[in-house]
Coordinates of C-alpha atoms and ligand atoms in Angstrom, one line a residue:
M1 CA 147.2 -30.0 86.2
K2 CA 144.9 -31.7 83.5
A3 CA 141.2 -32.2 83.0
D4 CA 138.7 -32.8 80.4
L5 CA 137.1 -29.4 81.3
L6 CA 138.4 -26.0 82.4
V7 CA 135.8 -23.7 83.9
I8 CA 137.1 -20.3 84.2
G9 CA 135.1 -18.3 86.8
G10 CA 133.9 -19.4 90.2
G11 CA 130.6 -17.5 90.1
L12 CA 127.4 -19.5 90.4
H13 CA 127.4 -20.1 86.5
G14 CA 130.7 -21.6 86.7
L15 CA 129.9 -23.6 89.6
S16 CA 126.6 -25.0 88.0
V17 CA 128.4 -26.0 84.9
A18 CA 131.2 -27.6 86.7
L19 CA 128.8 -29.6 88.9
Q20 CA 126.4 -30.7 86.3
S21 CA 129.5 -31.7 84.0
A22 CA 131.3 -33.5 86.7
R23 CA 128.2 -35.6 87.6
R24 CA 128.2 -37.3 84.1
G25 CA 131.8 -38.2 84.4
V26 CA 133.7 -35.4 83.0
S27 CA 136.8 -34.4 84.9
V28 CA 136.7 -30.7 85.8
I29 CA 139.0 -27.8 87.1
L30 CA 137.3 -24.8 88.0
V31 CA 139.5 -21.6 88.4
E32 CA 138.6 -18.5 90.4
R33 CA 140.8 -15.3 90.5
H34 CA 139.6 -14.3 93.9
F35 CA 137.3 -16.6 95.9
L36 CA 134.1 -18.4 94.9
G37 CA 131.3 -16.1 94.7
R38 CA 133.5 -12.8 95.2
H39 CA 131.4 -10.7 92.4
A40 CA 127.9 -11.0 90.9
S41 CA 126.9 -14.1 92.5
G42 CA 127.7 -12.9 96.0
A43 CA 126.7 -9.4 95.4
T44 CA 123.2 -10.3 93.9
A45 CA 119.7 -9.7 95.2
A46 CA 119.0 -13.4 94.6
G47 CA 115.5 -12.9 93.2
V48 CA 114.3 -16.0 91.8
R49 CA 112.0 -14.5 89.0
T50 CA 110.3 -15.8 85.8
L51 CA 108.3 -12.5 85.9
G52 CA 108.8 -10.2 83.0
R53 CA 111.4 -12.2 81.4
H54 CA 112.3 -11.7 77.5
P55 CA 110.6 -14.5 75.6
A56 CA 113.8 -16.0 74.4
E57 CA 114.8 -16.6 78.1
L58 CA 111.5 -18.1 79.2
P59 CA 112.4 -21.9 78.3
L60 CA 115.5 -21.7 80.3
S61 CA 113.7 -19.6 83.1
L62 CA 110.8 -22.0 83.4
E63 CA 113.1 -24.8 83.6
A64 CA 115.2 -23.2 86.3
A65 CA 112.0 -22.4 88.1
A66 CA 111.0 -25.9 88.6
T67 CA 114.5 -26.7 89.8
W68 CA 114.3 -24.0 92.3
H69 CA 111.3 -25.7 93.8
A70 CA 113.3 -29.0 94.0
M71 CA 116.8 -27.6 94.6
T72 CA 117.6 -30.1 97.2
D73 CA 117.5 -32.8 94.5
L74 CA 120.2 -30.9 92.7
V75 CA 122.6 -29.7 95.6
G76 CA 121.5 -31.2 98.9
D77 CA 120.1 -28.0 100.2
D78 CA 117.2 -25.4 99.3
C79 CA 119.5 -22.6 99.2
G80 CA 117.2 -20.6 101.2
F81 CA 114.7 -20.4 98.6
N82 CA 111.4 -18.9 99.6
A83 CA 108.5 -19.2 97.0
C84 CA 107.0 -15.8 98.3
G85 CA 105.9 -15.0 94.8
Q86 CA 106.8 -11.7 92.9
L87 CA 104.8 -8.7 91.9
Q88 CA 105.4 -6.3 89.1
V89 CA 103.0 -3.4 90.1
A90 CA 101.7 -0.6 87.8
E91 CA 101.8 2.8 89.4
D92 CA 99.7 4.3 86.3
E93 CA 97.3 3.4 83.6
T94 CA 100.2 3.4 80.9
A95 CA 102.1 0.7 83.1
L96 CA 98.9 -1.3 83.6
A97 CA 98.1 -1.4 79.8
K98 CA 101.7 -2.7 79.0
I99 CA 101.4 -5.3 81.7
R100 CA 97.9 -6.4 80.5
D101 CA 99.4 -6.6 77.0
R102 CA 102.4 -8.7 78.1
V103 CA 100.2 -11.2 80.1
S104 CA 97.8 -11.5 77.1
R105 CA 100.6 -12.2 74.7
L106 CA 102.1 -14.8 77.0
E107 CA 98.6 -16.5 77.5
A108 CA 98.3 -16.6 73.8
Q109 CA 101.7 -18.4 73.6
G110 CA 100.3 -20.9 76.1
F111 CA 102.4 -19.4 79.0
T112 CA 100.4 -19.4 82.3
H113 CA 103.2 -18.3 84.9
E114 CA 102.0 -14.7 84.8
R115 CA 98.6 -13.4 86.0
L116 CA 97.1 -10.0 85.9
I117 CA 95.6 -9.1 89.2
G118 CA 93.6 -6.0 90.2
S119 CA 93.8 -3.4 92.8
N120 CA 91.8 -5.4 95.3
E121 CA 93.7 -8.6 95.0
L122 CA 97.1 -6.4 94.9
H123 CA 96.4 -4.6 98.1
S124 CA 95.3 -7.7 99.8
L125 CA 98.5 -9.5 99.0
V126 CA 100.5 -6.2 100.1
P127 CA 98.4 -4.2 102.4
D128 CA 101.1 -1.7 103.1
L129 CA 101.4 -0.9 99.2
A130 CA 100.5 2.7 98.5
R131 CA 97.0 3.2 97.2
H132 CA 97.8 4.7 93.8
C133 CA 99.0 1.3 92.6
L134 CA 96.4 0.0 90.1
G135 CA 97.1 -3.6 89.7
A136 CA 100.2 -5.8 88.8
A137 CA 101.6 -9.0 87.1
W138 CA 101.7 -11.9 89.7
T139 CA 103.8 -15.0 89.7
V140 CA 102.9 -17.0 92.6
D141 CA 105.8 -19.6 92.2
D142 CA 108.5 -17.1 92.1
G143 CA 110.4 -15.8 95.1
S144 CA 113.9 -15.2 96.3
A145 CA 116.9 -17.2 97.7
D146 CA 120.0 -16.7 100.2
P147 CA 122.9 -16.1 97.6
H148 CA 125.6 -17.1 100.0
R149 CA 123.9 -20.3 101.0
T150 CA 123.4 -21.0 97.3
I151 CA 127.0 -20.6 96.5
G152 CA 128.0 -22.9 99.6
A153 CA 125.6 -25.4 98.5
F154 CA 126.8 -25.6 94.7
R155 CA 130.5 -25.6 95.9
D156 CA 129.9 -28.5 98.2
A157 CA 127.9 -30.4 95.6
A158 CA 130.9 -29.6 92.9
I159 CA 133.3 -30.8 95.2
A160 CA 131.5 -34.0 96.1
A161 CA 131.1 -34.7 92.4
G162 CA 135.0 -34.5 91.9
V163 CA 135.6 -31.0 90.9
Q164 CA 138.8 -29.5 91.6
I165 CA 138.4 -25.9 92.7
V166 CA 141.4 -23.7 92.5
E167 CA 140.9 -20.1 94.2
K168 CA 143.2 -17.2 93.8
C169 CA 144.1 -18.5 90.2
L170 CA 144.0 -15.9 87.4
V171 CA 144.0 -17.1 83.9
T172 CA 146.6 -15.2 81.8
G173 CA 146.7 -17.0 78.7
L174 CA 145.1 -19.4 76.7
V175 CA 146.5 -21.2 73.7
R176 CA 144.8 -23.8 71.6
H177 CA 146.6 -26.9 70.1
S178 CA 144.9 -29.2 67.8
T179 CA 143.3 -31.4 70.4
H180 CA 143.6 -29.3 73.7
W181 CA 144.0 -26.1 75.4
L182 CA 146.9 -24.9 77.5
A183 CA 146.0 -22.4 80.1
Q184 CA 148.5 -20.0 81.8
T185 CA 147.4 -19.3 85.2
S186 CA 148.8 -17.6 88.2
K187 CA 149.0 -21.3 89.7
G188 CA 150.7 -22.7 86.8
V189 CA 149.8 -24.3 83.5
I190 CA 146.5 -26.1 83.0
E191 CA 145.7 -28.5 80.2
A192 CA 142.0 -29.2 79.2
G193 CA 140.2 -30.5 76.2
L194 CA 137.4 -27.8 76.6
I195 CA 137.0 -24.3 78.2
V196 CA 133.8 -22.9 79.6
N197 CA 134.1 -19.0 79.7
A198 CA 132.1 -18.1 83.0
G199 CA 134.2 -15.0 83.7
G200 CA 131.2 -12.7 84.5
A201 CA 132.2 -9.0 84.0
W202 CA 135.5 -10.0 82.7
A203 CA 134.3 -12.7 80.2
D204 CA 135.3 -10.3 77.4
Q205 CA 139.1 -10.6 78.5
V206 CA 138.7 -14.3 78.7
A207 CA 137.1 -14.5 75.3
A208 CA 139.9 -12.2 74.0
L209 CA 142.6 -14.6 75.5
A210 CA 141.1 -17.4 73.7
G211 CA 140.9 -15.7 70.4
D212 CA 137.1 -15.0 70.3
P213 CA 136.9 -11.1 71.2
V214 CA 133.5 -9.8 71.9
H215 CA 132.0 -6.4 72.9
Q216 CA 130.4 -6.3 76.3
A217 CA 129.8 -3.7 78.9
I218 CA 129.8 -3.7 82.5
R219 CA 126.9 -3.2 84.9
T220 CA 127.5 -2.0 88.4
S221 CA 124.0 -2.7 90.0
M222 CA 123.6 -1.3 93.6
M223 CA 121.9 -2.8 96.6
V224 CA 120.7 -1.3 100.0
V225 CA 119.9 -3.2 103.2
T226 CA 117.9 -1.4 106.1
E227 CA 117.5 -2.2 109.8
R228 CA 115.2 -4.7 110.8
T229 CA 111.5 -3.6 111.0
S230 CA 108.2 -5.5 111.7
A231 CA 107.1 -7.9 108.9
R232 CA 105.4 -5.9 106.3
V233 CA 106.0 -7.4 102.8
K234 CA 105.8 -11.0 101.7
P235 CA 106.2 -10.9 98.0
V236 CA 109.2 -9.5 96.0
V237 CA 107.8 -6.2 94.6
S238 CA 109.0 -4.4 91.6
S239 CA 107.3 -1.5 89.5
L240 CA 107.2 -1.5 85.7
G241 CA 109.4 1.0 84.5
Q242 CA 111.1 2.1 87.6
K243 CA 114.4 0.9 89.1
L244 CA 113.0 -0.8 92.0
S245 CA 113.0 -4.1 93.6
F246 CA 112.0 -4.5 97.1
K247 CA 111.8 -7.5 99.5
Q248 CA 111.9 -8.3 103.1
T249 CA 114.1 -11.1 104.7
A250 CA 112.9 -13.4 107.3
Q251 CA 115.1 -11.4 109.8
G252 CA 113.0 -8.4 109.0
T253 CA 115.7 -6.2 106.9
L254 CA 114.4 -4.7 103.8
V255 CA 116.4 -5.3 100.7
I256 CA 116.3 -2.5 97.9
G257 CA 117.7 -2.9 94.5
G258 CA 116.4 -2.8 91.1
G259 CA 119.1 -1.8 88.8
S260 CA 120.5 1.7 90.0
Q261 CA 123.9 1.8 88.6
G262 CA 127.0 2.5 90.7
K263 CA 130.5 4.1 89.6
L264 CA 132.8 1.6 87.7
A265 CA 136.6 2.1 88.5
P266 CA 138.8 3.3 85.8
D267 CA 140.5 0.0 85.8
R268 CA 137.4 -1.8 85.5
Q269 CA 138.3 -4.0 88.4
S270 CA 135.7 -2.5 91.1
A271 CA 132.8 -0.4 91.6
S272 CA 131.6 1.8 94.3
V273 CA 128.3 3.1 95.2
D274 CA 126.7 6.3 93.7
M275 CA 124.6 7.8 96.4
V276 CA 122.7 10.2 94.0
A277 CA 121.6 7.3 91.9
L278 CA 120.8 5.1 94.9
A279 CA 118.7 7.8 96.3
A280 CA 116.2 7.3 93.3
S281 CA 115.7 3.6 94.2
V282 CA 115.2 4.3 97.8
G283 CA 112.8 7.0 96.8
A284 CA 110.8 4.7 94.5
A285 CA 110.7 2.3 97.6
V286 CA 109.3 4.9 99.9
R287 CA 106.9 6.2 97.3
L288 CA 105.5 2.4 97.0
F289 CA 105.8 1.8 100.8
P290 CA 105.3 5.1 102.6
A291 CA 105.6 3.3 106.0
V292 CA 109.2 2.4 105.7
E293 CA 110.1 6.1 105.5
G294 CA 112.7 6.9 108.2
I295 CA 114.2 3.6 108.5
R296 CA 117.9 3.4 108.5
I297 CA 120.1 2.2 105.9
V298 CA 122.7 -0.2 107.3
R299 CA 124.6 -1.2 104.2
T300 CA 124.9 -0.5 100.4
W301 CA 127.1 -2.3 97.9
A302 CA 127.6 -2.3 93.9
G303 CA 128.2 -5.6 92.3
M304 CA 129.8 -6.3 88.9
E305 CA 128.7 -8.1 85.9
A306 CA 128.8 -8.5 82.2
M307 CA 126.0 -6.6 80.1
T308 CA 125.2 -7.2 76.6
P309 CA 123.4 -4.7 74.3
D310 CA 120.3 -6.7 74.0
H311 CA 120.5 -7.8 77.7
L312 CA 120.5 -11.4 76.9
P313 CA 123.2 -13.6 77.8
V314 CA 125.9 -15.5 75.7
I315 CA 125.4 -19.3 75.8
G316 CA 127.0 -21.5 73.5
F317 CA 129.9 -22.6 71.4
S318 CA 132.4 -20.2 69.8
H319 CA 132.3 -20.2 66.3
R320 CA 135.9 -19.1 65.7
V321 CA 137.9 -21.5 68.2
D322 CA 137.5 -25.2 68.9
G323 CA 136.8 -26.2 72.3
L324 CA 135.4 -22.9 73.7
I325 CA 131.9 -22.6 75.3
H326 CA 130.6 -19.3 76.5
A327 CA 128.3 -18.7 79.4
F328 CA 128.2 -15.1 80.5
G329 CA 126.6 -11.6 80.0
F330 CA 123.4 -12.4 82.3
S331 CA 123.0 -8.5 82.4
G332 CA 121.7 -8.4 85.9
H333 CA 119.2 -11.3 85.8
G334 CA 121.2 -14.4 85.9
F335 CA 120.7 -15.5 89.3
Q336 CA 117.5 -17.5 88.7
L337 CA 119.0 -19.2 85.5
V338 CA 121.9 -20.9 87.3
P339 CA 120.4 -24.4 87.6
S340 CA 119.0 -24.6 84.0
V341 CA 122.2 -22.8 82.3
G342 CA 124.3 -25.3 83.9
R343 CA 122.3 -28.2 82.6
A344 CA 122.2 -26.7 79.1
V345 CA 126.0 -26.0 79.2
A346 CA 126.7 -29.4 80.7
D347 CA 124.8 -31.0 77.5
L348 CA 127.3 -29.1 75.3
V349 CA 130.3 -30.2 77.3
C350 CA 129.1 -33.9 77.3
Q351 CA 127.3 -34.3 74.0
G352 CA 128.0 -31.4 71.8
S353 CA 124.2 -30.3 71.7
T354 CA 121.4 -29.5 74.1
N355 CA 117.4 -29.9 73.6
L356 CA 117.2 -26.1 74.5
D357 CA 116.9 -23.4 71.7
L358 CA 120.1 -21.3 72.5
S359 CA 120.0 -19.4 69.1
A360 CA 119.1 -16.1 70.8
F361 CA 122.2 -16.2 72.9
D362 CA 124.7 -16.8 70.0
V363 CA 128.0 -15.1 70.7
T364 CA 127.9 -13.8 67.0
R365 CA 125.8 -11.0 67.9
I366 CA 128.5 -9.4 70.0
A367 CA 131.6 -10.7 68.1
I368 CA 134.4 -8.1 67.4
E369 CA 135.5 -8.6 63.7
R370 CA 139.2 -9.2 63.6
A371 CA 141.1 -6.7 61.4
A372 CA 142.0 -8.3 57.8
A373 CA 145.6 -9.2 57.7
Ligands
LIG1 C1 123.5 -6.0 92.6 C2 123.0 -7.3 91.8 C3 121.6 -7.8 91.9 C4 121.1 -8.7 91.2 N1 120.0 -9.2 91.4 C5 119.5 -10.4 90.7 C6 118.3 -11.1 91.0 O1 117.4 -10.6 91.8 N2 117.6 -12.0 90.2 C7 118.7 -12.5 89.1 O2 118.2 -13.6 88.6 N3 120.0 -11.9 89.0 C8 120.4 -10.9 89.8 N4 121.5 -10.5 89.5 C9 122.5 -11.1 88.5 C10 122.9 -12.5 88.9 O3 123.7 -12.2 90.1 C11 124.2 -12.7 88.2 O4 123.7 -12.8 86.7 C12 124.9 -13.9 88.3 O5 125.5 -14.1 89.7 C13 126.3 -14.0 87.3 O6 127.0 -15.2 87.8 P1 128.3 -15.7 87.0 O7 128.9 -16.8 87.6 O8 128.2 -15.5 85.7 O9 129.3 -14.2 87.3 P2 130.2 -13.9 88.7 O10 129.5 -14.4 89.8 O11 130.5 -12.7 88.7 O12 131.4 -14.9 88.4 C14 132.3 -14.8 87.5 C15 133.6 -14.9 88.2 O13 134.6 -15.3 87.1 C16 135.8 -14.8 87.7 N5 137.0 -14.4 86.7 C17 136.8 -13.6 85.6 N6 137.9 -13.5 84.9 C18 138.8 -14.6 85.4 C19 139.9 -14.9 85.0 N7 140.8 -14.6 83.8 N8 140.5 -16.1 85.7 C20 139.9 -16.6 86.9 N9 138.6 -16.3 87.1 C21 138.0 -15.1 86.4 C22 135.6 -13.4 88.5 O14 136.6 -13.3 89.6 C23 134.2 -13.7 88.9 O15 134.2 -14.4 90.3 C24 122.2 -9.4 90.3 C25 123.5 -9.0 90.0 C26 123.8 -8.0 90.8 C27 125.3 -7.4 90.9

């Protein structure tokens, strides 16, 4: 097997890079050790959120937000995107002061996507919200999408663009020759000029195989889905300083997440739910929405993805190895960024640079120095 570009990892970031590179005439093979969307991209809460983003992520996030509103143009489907808005509520004066401060700083920099709202507007947006909530940051153009529909749409668009997708294909070795890579995989050797490392929770292993070792932790965020209940909440709701995100699907189920961590298996290949930690998220949801108390939980799970020390992703060329581009480390908030990261990495693949400032995402900040010979 031979292509211009080998993408390692069949999550949404790998698919987005593969699609947007192939559309520009690059031949692409994408390999996935399990099946597409098996890990973070299939486990995600799929919140489409510019709200509360680190300033370094805002250019990527705002570009992505515009694409989510026109997703059909990119992949022929709206991916179930519902622009229901997102709210980050303040449960006390300290939280309200932090939100007020952040919104003022954003406005001073010319950003208008977040707006501070007071108690009256907040409770008219979400009548069931507990009365102690004092105000919120409100992003009217944010929302959430359907992760499995998103994976299907990116897969179909990538295949239509000519991407060769190989599932159940584990990359076990990478050797750089002067002009190309030879990748050993469980389905044979693949030759490619460039590699994109979109290996999610195992991106550090891919980086080490390629000769560019990095430090990275693994997040194991948990989710809860309840039985259906009457329509109560339109926006996605989070609470500053709490591990909580709360939304209601069109079918009436409540989806509760927000970053409570599950248990990572010792071999780092799987994660399971930690019921004690999960109870904290569920407790926060009941505190914010007392009316949901007593609704039954029908499903819980823990998803896995790479986490960096500063919670920013790694996007860009390796500085130690030719022909290697990283796109991993999304630290629990990479779903929304899928269209713009794919666009920026496709720029790197096709023209060697991009107009987006990727300096905050440079791999050097998590590089493991090699021992001197
Ligand atoms: C529970 C949970 C909730 C989340 N909620 C949100 C949210 O609301 N909003 C938001 O913006 N983000 C959210 N995220 C984060 C978001 O889902 C992820 O950032 C995003 O899906 C990461 O996509 P990815 O393609 O980088 O990784 P993945 O989807 O994990 O894909 C990486 C793939 O690489 C494969 N792979 C690794 N090594 C190899 C190898 N050697 N050979 C072949 N294949 C390999 C893996 O099998 C895996 O399928 C959430 C994540 C989780 C887990």
